PDB file of C-alpha atoms in Angstrom:
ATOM      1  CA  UNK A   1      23.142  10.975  18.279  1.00  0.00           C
ATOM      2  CA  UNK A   2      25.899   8.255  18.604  1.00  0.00           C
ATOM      3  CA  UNK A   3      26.549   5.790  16.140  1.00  0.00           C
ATOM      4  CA  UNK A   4      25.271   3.468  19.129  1.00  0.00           C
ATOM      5  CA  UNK A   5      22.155   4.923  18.949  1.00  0.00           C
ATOM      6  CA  UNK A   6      21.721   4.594  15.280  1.00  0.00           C
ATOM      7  CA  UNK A   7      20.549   1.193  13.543  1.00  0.00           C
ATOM      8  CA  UNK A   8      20.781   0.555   9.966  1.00  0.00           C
ATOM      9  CA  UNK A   9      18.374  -2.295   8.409  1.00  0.00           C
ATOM     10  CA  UNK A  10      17.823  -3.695   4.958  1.00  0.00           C
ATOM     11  CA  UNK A  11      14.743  -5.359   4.787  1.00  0.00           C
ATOM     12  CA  UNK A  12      14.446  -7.196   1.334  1.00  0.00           C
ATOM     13  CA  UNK A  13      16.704  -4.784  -0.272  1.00  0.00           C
ATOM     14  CA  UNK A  14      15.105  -1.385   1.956  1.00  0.00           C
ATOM     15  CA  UNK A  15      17.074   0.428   3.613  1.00  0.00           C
ATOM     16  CA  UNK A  16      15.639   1.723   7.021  1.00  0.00           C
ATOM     17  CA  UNK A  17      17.129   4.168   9.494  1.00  0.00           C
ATOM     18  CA  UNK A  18      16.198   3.481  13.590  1.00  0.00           C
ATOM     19  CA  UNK A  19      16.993   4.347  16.800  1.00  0.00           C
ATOM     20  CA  UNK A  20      17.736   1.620  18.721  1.00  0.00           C
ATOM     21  CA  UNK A  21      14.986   1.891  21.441  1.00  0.00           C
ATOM     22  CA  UNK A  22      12.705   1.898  18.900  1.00  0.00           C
ATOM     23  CA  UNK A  23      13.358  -1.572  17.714  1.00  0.00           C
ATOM     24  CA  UNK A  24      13.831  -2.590  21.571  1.00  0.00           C
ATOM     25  CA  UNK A  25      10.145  -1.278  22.412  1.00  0.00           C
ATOM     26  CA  UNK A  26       9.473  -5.070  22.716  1.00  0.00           C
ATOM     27  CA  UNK A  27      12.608  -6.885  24.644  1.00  0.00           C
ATOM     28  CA  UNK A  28      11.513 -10.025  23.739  1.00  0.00           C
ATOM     29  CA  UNK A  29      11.034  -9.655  20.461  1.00  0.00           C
ATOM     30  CA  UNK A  30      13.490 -10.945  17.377  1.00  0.00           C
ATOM     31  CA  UNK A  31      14.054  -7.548  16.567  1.00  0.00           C
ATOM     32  CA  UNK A  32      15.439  -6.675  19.936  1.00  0.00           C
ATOM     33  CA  UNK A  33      17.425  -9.979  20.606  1.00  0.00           C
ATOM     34  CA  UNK A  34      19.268  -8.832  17.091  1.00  0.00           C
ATOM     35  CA  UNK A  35      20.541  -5.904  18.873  1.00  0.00           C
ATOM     36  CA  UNK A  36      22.137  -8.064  21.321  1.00  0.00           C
ATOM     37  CA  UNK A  37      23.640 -10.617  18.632  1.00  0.00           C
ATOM     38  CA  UNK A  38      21.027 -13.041  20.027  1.00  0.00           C
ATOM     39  CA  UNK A  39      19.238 -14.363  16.591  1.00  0.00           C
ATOM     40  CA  UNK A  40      20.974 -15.699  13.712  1.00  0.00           C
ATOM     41  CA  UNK A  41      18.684 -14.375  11.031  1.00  0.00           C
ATOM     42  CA  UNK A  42      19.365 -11.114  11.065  1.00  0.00           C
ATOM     43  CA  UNK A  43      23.188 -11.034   9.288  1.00  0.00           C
ATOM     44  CA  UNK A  44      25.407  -8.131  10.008  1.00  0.00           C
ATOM     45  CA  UNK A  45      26.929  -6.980   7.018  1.00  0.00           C
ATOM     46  CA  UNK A  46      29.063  -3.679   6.396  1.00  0.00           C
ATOM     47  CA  UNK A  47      27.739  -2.173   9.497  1.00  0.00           C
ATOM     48  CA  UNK A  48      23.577  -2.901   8.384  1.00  0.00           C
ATOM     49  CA  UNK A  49      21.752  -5.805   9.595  1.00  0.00           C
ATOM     50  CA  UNK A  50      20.529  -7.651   6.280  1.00  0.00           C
ATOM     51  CA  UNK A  51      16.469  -9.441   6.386  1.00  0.00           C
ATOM     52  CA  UNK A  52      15.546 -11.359   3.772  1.00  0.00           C
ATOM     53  CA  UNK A  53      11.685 -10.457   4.040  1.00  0.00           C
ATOM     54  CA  UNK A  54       9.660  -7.855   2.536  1.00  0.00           C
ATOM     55  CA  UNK A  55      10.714  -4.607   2.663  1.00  0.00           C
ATOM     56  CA  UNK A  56       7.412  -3.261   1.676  1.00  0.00           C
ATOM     57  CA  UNK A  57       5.412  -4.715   4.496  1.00  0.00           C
ATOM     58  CA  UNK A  58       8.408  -3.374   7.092  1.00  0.00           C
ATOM     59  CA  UNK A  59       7.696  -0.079   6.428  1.00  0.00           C
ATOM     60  CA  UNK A  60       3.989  -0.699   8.122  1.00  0.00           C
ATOM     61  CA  UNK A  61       6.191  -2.589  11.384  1.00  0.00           C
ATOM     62  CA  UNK A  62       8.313   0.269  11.358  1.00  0.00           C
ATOM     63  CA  UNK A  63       5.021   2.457  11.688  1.00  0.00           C
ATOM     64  CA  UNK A  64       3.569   0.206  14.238  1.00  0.00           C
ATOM     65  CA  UNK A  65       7.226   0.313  16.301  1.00  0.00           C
ATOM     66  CA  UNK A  66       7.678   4.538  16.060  1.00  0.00           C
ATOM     67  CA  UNK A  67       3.866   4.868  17.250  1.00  0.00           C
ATOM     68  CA  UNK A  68       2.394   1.688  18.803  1.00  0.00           C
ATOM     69  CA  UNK A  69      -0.154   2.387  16.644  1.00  0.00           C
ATOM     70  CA  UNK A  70      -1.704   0.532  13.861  1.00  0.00           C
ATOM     71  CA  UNK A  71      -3.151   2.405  11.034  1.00  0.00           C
ATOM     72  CA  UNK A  72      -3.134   1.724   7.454  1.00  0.00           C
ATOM     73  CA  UNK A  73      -3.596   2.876   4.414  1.00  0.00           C
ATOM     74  CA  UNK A  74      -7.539   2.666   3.092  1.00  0.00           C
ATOM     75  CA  UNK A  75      -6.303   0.227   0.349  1.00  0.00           C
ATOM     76  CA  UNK A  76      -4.095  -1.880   2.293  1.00  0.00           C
ATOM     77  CA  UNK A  77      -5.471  -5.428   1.433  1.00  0.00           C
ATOM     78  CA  UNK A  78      -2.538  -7.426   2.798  1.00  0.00           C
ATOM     79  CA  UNK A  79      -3.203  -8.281   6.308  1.00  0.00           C
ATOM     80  CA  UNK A  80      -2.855 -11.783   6.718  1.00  0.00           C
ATOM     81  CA  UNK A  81       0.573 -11.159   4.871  1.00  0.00           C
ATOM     82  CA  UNK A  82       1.370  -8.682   7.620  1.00  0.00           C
ATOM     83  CA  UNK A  83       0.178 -10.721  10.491  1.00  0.00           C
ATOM     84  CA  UNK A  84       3.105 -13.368   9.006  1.00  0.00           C
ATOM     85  CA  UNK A  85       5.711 -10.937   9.324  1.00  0.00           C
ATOM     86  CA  UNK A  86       4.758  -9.696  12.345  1.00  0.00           C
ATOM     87  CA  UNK A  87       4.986 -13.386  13.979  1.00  0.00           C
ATOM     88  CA  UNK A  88       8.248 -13.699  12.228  1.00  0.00           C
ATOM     89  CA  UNK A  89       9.577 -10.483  13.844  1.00  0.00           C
ATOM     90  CA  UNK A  90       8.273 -11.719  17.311  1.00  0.00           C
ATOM     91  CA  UNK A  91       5.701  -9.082  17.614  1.00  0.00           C
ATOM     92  CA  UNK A  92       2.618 -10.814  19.042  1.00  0.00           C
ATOM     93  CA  UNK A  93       0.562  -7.708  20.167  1.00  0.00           C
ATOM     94  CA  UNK A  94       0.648  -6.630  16.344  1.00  0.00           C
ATOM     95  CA  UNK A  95       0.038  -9.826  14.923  1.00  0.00           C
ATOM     96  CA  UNK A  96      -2.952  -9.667  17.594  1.00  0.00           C
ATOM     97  CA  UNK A  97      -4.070  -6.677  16.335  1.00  0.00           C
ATOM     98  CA  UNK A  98      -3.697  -7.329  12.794  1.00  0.00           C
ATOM     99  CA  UNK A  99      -6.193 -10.848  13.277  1.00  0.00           C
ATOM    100  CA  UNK A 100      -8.602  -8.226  14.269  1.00  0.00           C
ATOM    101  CA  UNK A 101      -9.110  -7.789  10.431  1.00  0.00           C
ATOM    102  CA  UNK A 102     -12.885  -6.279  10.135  1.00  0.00           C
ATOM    103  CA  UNK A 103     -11.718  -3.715  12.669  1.00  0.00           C
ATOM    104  CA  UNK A 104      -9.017  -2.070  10.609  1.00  0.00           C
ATOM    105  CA  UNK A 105     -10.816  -2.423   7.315  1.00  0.00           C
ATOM    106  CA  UNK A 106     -12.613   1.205   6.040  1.00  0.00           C
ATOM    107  CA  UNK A 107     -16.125   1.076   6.009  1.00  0.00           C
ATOM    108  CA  UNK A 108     -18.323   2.292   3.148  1.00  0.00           C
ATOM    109  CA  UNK A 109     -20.207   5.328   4.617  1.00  0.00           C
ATOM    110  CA  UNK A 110     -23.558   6.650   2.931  1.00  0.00           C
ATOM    111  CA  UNK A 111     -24.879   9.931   3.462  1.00  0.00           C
ATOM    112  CA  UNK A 112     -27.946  10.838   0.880  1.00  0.00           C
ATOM    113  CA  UNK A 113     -30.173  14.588   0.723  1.00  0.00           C
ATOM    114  CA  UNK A 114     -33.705  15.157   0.298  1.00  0.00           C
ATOM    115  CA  UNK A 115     -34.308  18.325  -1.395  1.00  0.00           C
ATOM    116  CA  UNK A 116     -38.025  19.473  -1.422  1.00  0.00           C
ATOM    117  CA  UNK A 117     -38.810  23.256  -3.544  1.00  0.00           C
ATOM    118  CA  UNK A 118     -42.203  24.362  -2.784  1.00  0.00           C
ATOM    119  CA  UNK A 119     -43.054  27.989  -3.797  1.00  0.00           C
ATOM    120  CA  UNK A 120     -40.253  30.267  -1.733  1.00  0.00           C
ATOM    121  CA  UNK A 121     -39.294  27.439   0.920  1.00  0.00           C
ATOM    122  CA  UNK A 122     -36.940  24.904   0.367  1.00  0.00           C
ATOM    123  CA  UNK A 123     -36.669  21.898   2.687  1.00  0.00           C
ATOM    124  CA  UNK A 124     -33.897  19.287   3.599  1.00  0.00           C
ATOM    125  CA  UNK A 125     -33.716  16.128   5.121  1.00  0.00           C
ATOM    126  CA  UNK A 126     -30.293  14.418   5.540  1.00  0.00           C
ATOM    127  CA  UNK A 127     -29.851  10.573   7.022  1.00  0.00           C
ATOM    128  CA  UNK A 128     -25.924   9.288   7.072  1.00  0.00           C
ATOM    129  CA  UNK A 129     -25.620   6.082   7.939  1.00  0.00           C
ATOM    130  CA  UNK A 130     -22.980   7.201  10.289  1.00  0.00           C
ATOM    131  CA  UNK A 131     -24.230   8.964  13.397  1.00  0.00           C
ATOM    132  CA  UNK A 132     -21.273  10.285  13.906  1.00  0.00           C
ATOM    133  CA  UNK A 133     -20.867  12.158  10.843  1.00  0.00           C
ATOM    134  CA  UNK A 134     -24.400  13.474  11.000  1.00  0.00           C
ATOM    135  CA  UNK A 135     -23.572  14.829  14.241  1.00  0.00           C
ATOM    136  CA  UNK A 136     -20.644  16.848  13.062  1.00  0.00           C
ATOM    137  CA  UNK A 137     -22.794  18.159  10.398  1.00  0.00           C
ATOM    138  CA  UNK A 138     -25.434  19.131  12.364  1.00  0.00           C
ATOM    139  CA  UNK A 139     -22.721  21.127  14.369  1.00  0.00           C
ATOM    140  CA  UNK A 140     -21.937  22.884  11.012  1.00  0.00           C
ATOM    141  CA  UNK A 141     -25.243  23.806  10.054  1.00  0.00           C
ATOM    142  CA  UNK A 142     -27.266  26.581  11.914  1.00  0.00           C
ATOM    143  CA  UNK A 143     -30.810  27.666  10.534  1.00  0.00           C
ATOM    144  CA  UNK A 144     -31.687  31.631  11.513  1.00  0.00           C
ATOM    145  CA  UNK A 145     -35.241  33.188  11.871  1.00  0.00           C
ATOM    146  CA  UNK A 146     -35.987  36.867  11.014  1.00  0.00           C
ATOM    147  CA  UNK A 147     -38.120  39.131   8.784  1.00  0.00           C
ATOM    148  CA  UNK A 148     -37.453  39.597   5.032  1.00  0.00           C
ATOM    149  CA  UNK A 149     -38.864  42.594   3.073  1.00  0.00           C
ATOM    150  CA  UNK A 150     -38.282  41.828  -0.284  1.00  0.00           C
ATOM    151  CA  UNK A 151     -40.355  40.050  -2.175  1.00  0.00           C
ATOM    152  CA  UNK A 152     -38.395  37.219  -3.752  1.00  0.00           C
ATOM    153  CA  UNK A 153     -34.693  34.971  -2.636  1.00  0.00           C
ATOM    154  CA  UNK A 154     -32.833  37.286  -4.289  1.00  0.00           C
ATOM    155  CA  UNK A 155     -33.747  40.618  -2.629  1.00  0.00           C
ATOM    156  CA  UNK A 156     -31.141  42.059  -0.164  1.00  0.00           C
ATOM    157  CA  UNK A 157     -31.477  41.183   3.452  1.00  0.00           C
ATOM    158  CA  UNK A 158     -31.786  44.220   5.449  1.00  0.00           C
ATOM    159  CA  UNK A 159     -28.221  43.783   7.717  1.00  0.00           C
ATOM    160  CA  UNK A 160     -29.580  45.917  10.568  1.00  0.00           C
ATOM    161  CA  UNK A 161     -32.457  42.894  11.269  1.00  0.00           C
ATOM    162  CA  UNK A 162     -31.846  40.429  14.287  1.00  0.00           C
ATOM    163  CA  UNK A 163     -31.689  36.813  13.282  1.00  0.00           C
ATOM    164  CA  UNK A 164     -32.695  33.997  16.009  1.00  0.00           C
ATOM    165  CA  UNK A 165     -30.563  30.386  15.957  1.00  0.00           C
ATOM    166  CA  UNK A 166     -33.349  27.993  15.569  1.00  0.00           C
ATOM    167  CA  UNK A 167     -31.960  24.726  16.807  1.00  0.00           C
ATOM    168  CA  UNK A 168     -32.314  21.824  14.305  1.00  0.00           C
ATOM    169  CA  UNK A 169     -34.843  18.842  13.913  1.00  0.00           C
ATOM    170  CA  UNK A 170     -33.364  15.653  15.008  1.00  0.00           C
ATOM    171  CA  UNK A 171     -35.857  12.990  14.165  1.00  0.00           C
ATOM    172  CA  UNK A 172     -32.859  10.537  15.267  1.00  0.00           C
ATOM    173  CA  UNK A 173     -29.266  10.207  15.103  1.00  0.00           C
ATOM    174  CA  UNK A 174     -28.541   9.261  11.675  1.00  0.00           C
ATOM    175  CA  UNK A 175     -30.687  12.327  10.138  1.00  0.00           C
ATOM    176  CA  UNK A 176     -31.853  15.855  10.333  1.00  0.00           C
ATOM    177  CA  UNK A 177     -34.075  18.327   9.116  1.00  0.00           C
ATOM    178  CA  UNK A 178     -33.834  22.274   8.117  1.00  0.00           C
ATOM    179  CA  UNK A 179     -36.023  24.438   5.965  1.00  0.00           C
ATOM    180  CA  UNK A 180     -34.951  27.791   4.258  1.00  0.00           C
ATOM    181  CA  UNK A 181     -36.771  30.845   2.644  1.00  0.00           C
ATOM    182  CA  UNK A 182     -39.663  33.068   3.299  1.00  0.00           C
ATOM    183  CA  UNK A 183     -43.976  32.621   4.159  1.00  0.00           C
ATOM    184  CA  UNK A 184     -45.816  35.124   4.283  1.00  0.00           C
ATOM    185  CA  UNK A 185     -46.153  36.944   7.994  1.00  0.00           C
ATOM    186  CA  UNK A 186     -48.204  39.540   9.527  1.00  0.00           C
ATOM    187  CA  UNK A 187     -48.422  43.097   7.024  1.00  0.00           C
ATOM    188  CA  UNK A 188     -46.100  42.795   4.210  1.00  0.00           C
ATOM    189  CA  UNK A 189     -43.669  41.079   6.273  1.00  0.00           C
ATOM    190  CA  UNK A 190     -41.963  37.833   4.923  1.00  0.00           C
ATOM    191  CA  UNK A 191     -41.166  35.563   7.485  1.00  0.00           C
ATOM    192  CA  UNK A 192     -37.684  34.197   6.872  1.00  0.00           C
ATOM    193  CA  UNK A 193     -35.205  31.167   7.882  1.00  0.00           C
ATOM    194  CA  UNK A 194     -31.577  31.736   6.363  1.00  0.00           C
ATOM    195  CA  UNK A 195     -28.995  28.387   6.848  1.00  0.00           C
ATOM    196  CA  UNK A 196     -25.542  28.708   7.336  1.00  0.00           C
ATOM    197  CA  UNK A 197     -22.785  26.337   7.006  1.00  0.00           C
ATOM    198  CA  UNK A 198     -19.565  26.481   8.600  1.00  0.00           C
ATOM    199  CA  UNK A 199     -16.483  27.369   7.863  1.00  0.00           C
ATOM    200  CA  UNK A 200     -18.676  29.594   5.295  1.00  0.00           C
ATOM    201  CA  UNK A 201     -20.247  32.754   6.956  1.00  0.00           C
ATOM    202  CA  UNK A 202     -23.010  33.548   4.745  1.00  0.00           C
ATOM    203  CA  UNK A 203     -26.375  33.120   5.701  1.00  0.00           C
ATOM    204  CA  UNK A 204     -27.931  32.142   2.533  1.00  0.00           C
ATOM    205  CA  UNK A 205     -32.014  32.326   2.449  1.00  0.00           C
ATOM    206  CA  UNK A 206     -32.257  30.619  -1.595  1.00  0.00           C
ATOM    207  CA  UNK A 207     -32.950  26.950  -1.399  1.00  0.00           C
ATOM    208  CA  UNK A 208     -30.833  26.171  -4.267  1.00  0.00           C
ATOM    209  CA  UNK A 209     -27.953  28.049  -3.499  1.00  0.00           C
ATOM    210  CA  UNK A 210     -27.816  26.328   0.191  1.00  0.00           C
ATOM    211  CA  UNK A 211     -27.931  22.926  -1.823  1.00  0.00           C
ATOM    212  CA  UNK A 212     -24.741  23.933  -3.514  1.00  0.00           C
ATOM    213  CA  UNK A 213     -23.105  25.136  -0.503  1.00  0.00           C
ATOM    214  CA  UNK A 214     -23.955  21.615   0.537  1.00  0.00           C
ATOM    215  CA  UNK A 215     -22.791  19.881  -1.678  1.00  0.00           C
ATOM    216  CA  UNK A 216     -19.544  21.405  -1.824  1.00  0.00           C
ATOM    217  CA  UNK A 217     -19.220  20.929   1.817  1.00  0.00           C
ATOM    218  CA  UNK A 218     -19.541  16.904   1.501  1.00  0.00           C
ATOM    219  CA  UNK A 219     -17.269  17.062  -1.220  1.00  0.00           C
ATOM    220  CA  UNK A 220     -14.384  18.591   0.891  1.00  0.00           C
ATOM    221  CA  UNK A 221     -14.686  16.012   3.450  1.00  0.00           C
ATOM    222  CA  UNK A 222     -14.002  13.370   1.059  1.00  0.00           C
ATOM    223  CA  UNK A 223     -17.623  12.296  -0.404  1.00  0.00           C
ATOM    224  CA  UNK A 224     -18.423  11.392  -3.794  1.00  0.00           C
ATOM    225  CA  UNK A 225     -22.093  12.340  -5.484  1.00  0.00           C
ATOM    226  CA  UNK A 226     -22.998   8.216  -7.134  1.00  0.00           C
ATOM    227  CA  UNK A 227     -26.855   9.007  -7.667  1.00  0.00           C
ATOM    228  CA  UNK A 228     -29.444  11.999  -7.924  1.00  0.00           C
ATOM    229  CA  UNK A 229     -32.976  10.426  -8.733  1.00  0.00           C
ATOM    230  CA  UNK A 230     -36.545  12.453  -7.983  1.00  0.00           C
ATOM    231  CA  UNK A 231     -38.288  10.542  -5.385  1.00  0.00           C
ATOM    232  CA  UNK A 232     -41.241  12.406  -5.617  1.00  0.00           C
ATOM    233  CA  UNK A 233     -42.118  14.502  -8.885  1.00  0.00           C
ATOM    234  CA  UNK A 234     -45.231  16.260  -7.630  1.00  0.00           C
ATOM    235  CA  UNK A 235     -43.898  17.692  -4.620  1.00  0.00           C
ATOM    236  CA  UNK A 236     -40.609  17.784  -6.415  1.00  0.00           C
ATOM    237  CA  UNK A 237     -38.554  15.572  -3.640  1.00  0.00           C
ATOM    238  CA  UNK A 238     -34.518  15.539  -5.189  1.00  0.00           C
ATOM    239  CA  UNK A 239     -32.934  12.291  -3.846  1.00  0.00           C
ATOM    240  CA  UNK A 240     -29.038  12.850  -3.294  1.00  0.00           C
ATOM    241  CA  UNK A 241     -26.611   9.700  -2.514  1.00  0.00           C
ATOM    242  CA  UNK A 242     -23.072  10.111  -1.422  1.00  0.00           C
ATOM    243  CA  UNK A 243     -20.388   7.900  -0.495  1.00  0.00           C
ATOM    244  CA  UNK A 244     -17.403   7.719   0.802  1.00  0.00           C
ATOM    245  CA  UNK A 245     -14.596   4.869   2.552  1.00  0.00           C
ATOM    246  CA  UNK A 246     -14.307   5.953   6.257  1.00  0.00           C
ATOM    247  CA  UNK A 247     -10.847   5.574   7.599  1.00  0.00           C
ATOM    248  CA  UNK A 248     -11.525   3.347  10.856  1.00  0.00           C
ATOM    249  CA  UNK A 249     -10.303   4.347  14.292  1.00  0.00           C
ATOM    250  CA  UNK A 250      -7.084   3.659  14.541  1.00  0.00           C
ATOM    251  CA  UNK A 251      -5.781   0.172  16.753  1.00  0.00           C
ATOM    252  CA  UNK A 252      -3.124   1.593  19.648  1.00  0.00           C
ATOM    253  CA  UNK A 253      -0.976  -0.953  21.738  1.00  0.00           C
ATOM    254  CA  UNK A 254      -0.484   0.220  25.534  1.00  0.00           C
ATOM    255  CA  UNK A 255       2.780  -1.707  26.418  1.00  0.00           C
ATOM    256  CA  UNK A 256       3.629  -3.323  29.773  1.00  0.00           C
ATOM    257  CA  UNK A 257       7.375  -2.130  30.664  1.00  0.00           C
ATOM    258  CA  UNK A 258       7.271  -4.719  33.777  1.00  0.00           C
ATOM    259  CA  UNK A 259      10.185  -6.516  32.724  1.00  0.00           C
ATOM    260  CA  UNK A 260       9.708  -9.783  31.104  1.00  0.00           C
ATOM    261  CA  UNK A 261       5.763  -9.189  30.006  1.00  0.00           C
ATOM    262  CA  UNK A 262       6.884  -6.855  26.719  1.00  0.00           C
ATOM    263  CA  UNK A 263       4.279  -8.818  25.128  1.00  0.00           C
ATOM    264  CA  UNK A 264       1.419  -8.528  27.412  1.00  0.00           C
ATOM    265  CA  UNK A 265      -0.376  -5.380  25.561  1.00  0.00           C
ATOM    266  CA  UNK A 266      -3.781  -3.968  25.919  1.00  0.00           C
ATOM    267  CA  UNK A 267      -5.366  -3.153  22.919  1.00  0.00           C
ATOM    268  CA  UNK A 268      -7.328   0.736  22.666  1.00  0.00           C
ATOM    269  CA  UNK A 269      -9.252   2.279  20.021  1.00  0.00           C
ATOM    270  CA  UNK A 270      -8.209   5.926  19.482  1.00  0.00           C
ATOM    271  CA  UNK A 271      -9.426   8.395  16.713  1.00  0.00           C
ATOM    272  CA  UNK A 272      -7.382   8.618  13.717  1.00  0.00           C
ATOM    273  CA  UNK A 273      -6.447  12.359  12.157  1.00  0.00           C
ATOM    274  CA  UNK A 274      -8.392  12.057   9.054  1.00  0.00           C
ATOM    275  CA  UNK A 275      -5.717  12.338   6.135  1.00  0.00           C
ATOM    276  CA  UNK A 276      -7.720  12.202   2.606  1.00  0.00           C
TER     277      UNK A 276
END
């Protein structure tokens, strides 16, 4: 890369490194019209171009110039702030973007388990307030049918028995329903439903010990455990509540290269890679 190529900035006493197209992604912004010796404000000092502005805040406009993208940090709280700078900076589509508040702010996401123990069966019922997420769980989650011969959870599972997927109940799409363990079948045959949950193999037939696989699963993907109350004592109904901050979707500019409309952008939703 040529020196051409290579832009030096210190924002408020930050140093950033830049190609030059990437500041020019916008022609008609301030950024770009400093390239060209076109705006005052940007002083040329020692071979960097000194801002006075916060250097902080034009680490996120960097962001937003390398990707077109604009996606923030859960506890970013400063977007009026950023909206400023962007205006000052001559980025409209951002600043657009950035008014858009309530669609870049995480959302609190609940997800709370029903856990029912009656004799050998154990039964679930899951409702997230996000469909979305109970979808993906329900993708995790498969519930097998076969025979057990033992007489209690923890007997051995005879390996050479076929298992059926059962396909799960969907009441609607914010819950579900499973059921695991053993009733009593023709002979001395125990009827049996084993749940698995992925990226686990096991199929696990104990009510309590699918709870705990559960659990652990919602706990990797970034939910916290806030309550456990009993809903129901005499048919021993468990209430579990999780939360957890959703990261939204993230906010991507589609740029006009017709010369002269650089700041006539269209404005898409596209799914963020979740980074907890």
């Amino acid at each position: 890369m040529s020196n051409r190529e290579v832009v030096v900035l210190s924002v408020g006493g930050v140093r950033f490194v830049t190609r030059a197209s990437t500041l020019q992604q916008f022609p008609e912004s301030r950024l770009a019209r400093m390239l060209n010796g076109d705006d005052q404000e940007f002083k040329l000092v020692n071979g960097e171009f000194f801002v006075d502005r916060d250097g902080v805040l034009f680490s996120y406009i960097m962001d937003f110039l390398r990707t077109l993208q604009v996606s923030l940090p859960i506890d970013f709280s400063d977007y009026q702030r950023l909206q400023r700078e962007a205006e000052f900076y001559g980025l409209y589509p951002l600043a657009s973007l950035l008014s858009q508040e309530h669609l870049l702010k995480p959302r609190l996401e609940i997800l709370e388990v029903r856990f029912s123990l009656q004799e050998m069966q154990a039964f679930f019922r899951i409702f997230g307030s996000c469909s979305t997420t109970i979808e993906t769980l329900a993708e995790q989650i498969t519930v097998f049918a076969g025979q057990h011969s033992g007489q209690s959870w923890n007997s051995p599972f005879p390996s050479q028995k076929t298992l059926i997927p059962l396909p799960l109940e969907r009441p609607s799409h914010h819950d579900m329903v499973f059921q695991c363990g053993t009733e009593y079948s023709a002979g001395d045959q125990l009827g049996a439903r084993y749940v698995s949950i992925k990226p686990d193999n096991r199929k696990l037939i104990n009510g309590t010990n699918v709870l705990g696989l559960l659990f652990d699963t919602l706990l990797k993907d970034g939910f916290r455990l806030i309550s456990a109350r009993t809903v129901a004592s005499e048919e021993k109904v468990e209430c579990y509540s999780f939360e957890r901050m959703k990261r939204p979707a993230g906010l991507t500019v589609m740029v006009n290269q017709a010369p002269g409309n650089s700041e006539v952008a269209q404005a898409r939703r596209s799914q963020v890679h979740k980074g907890k």
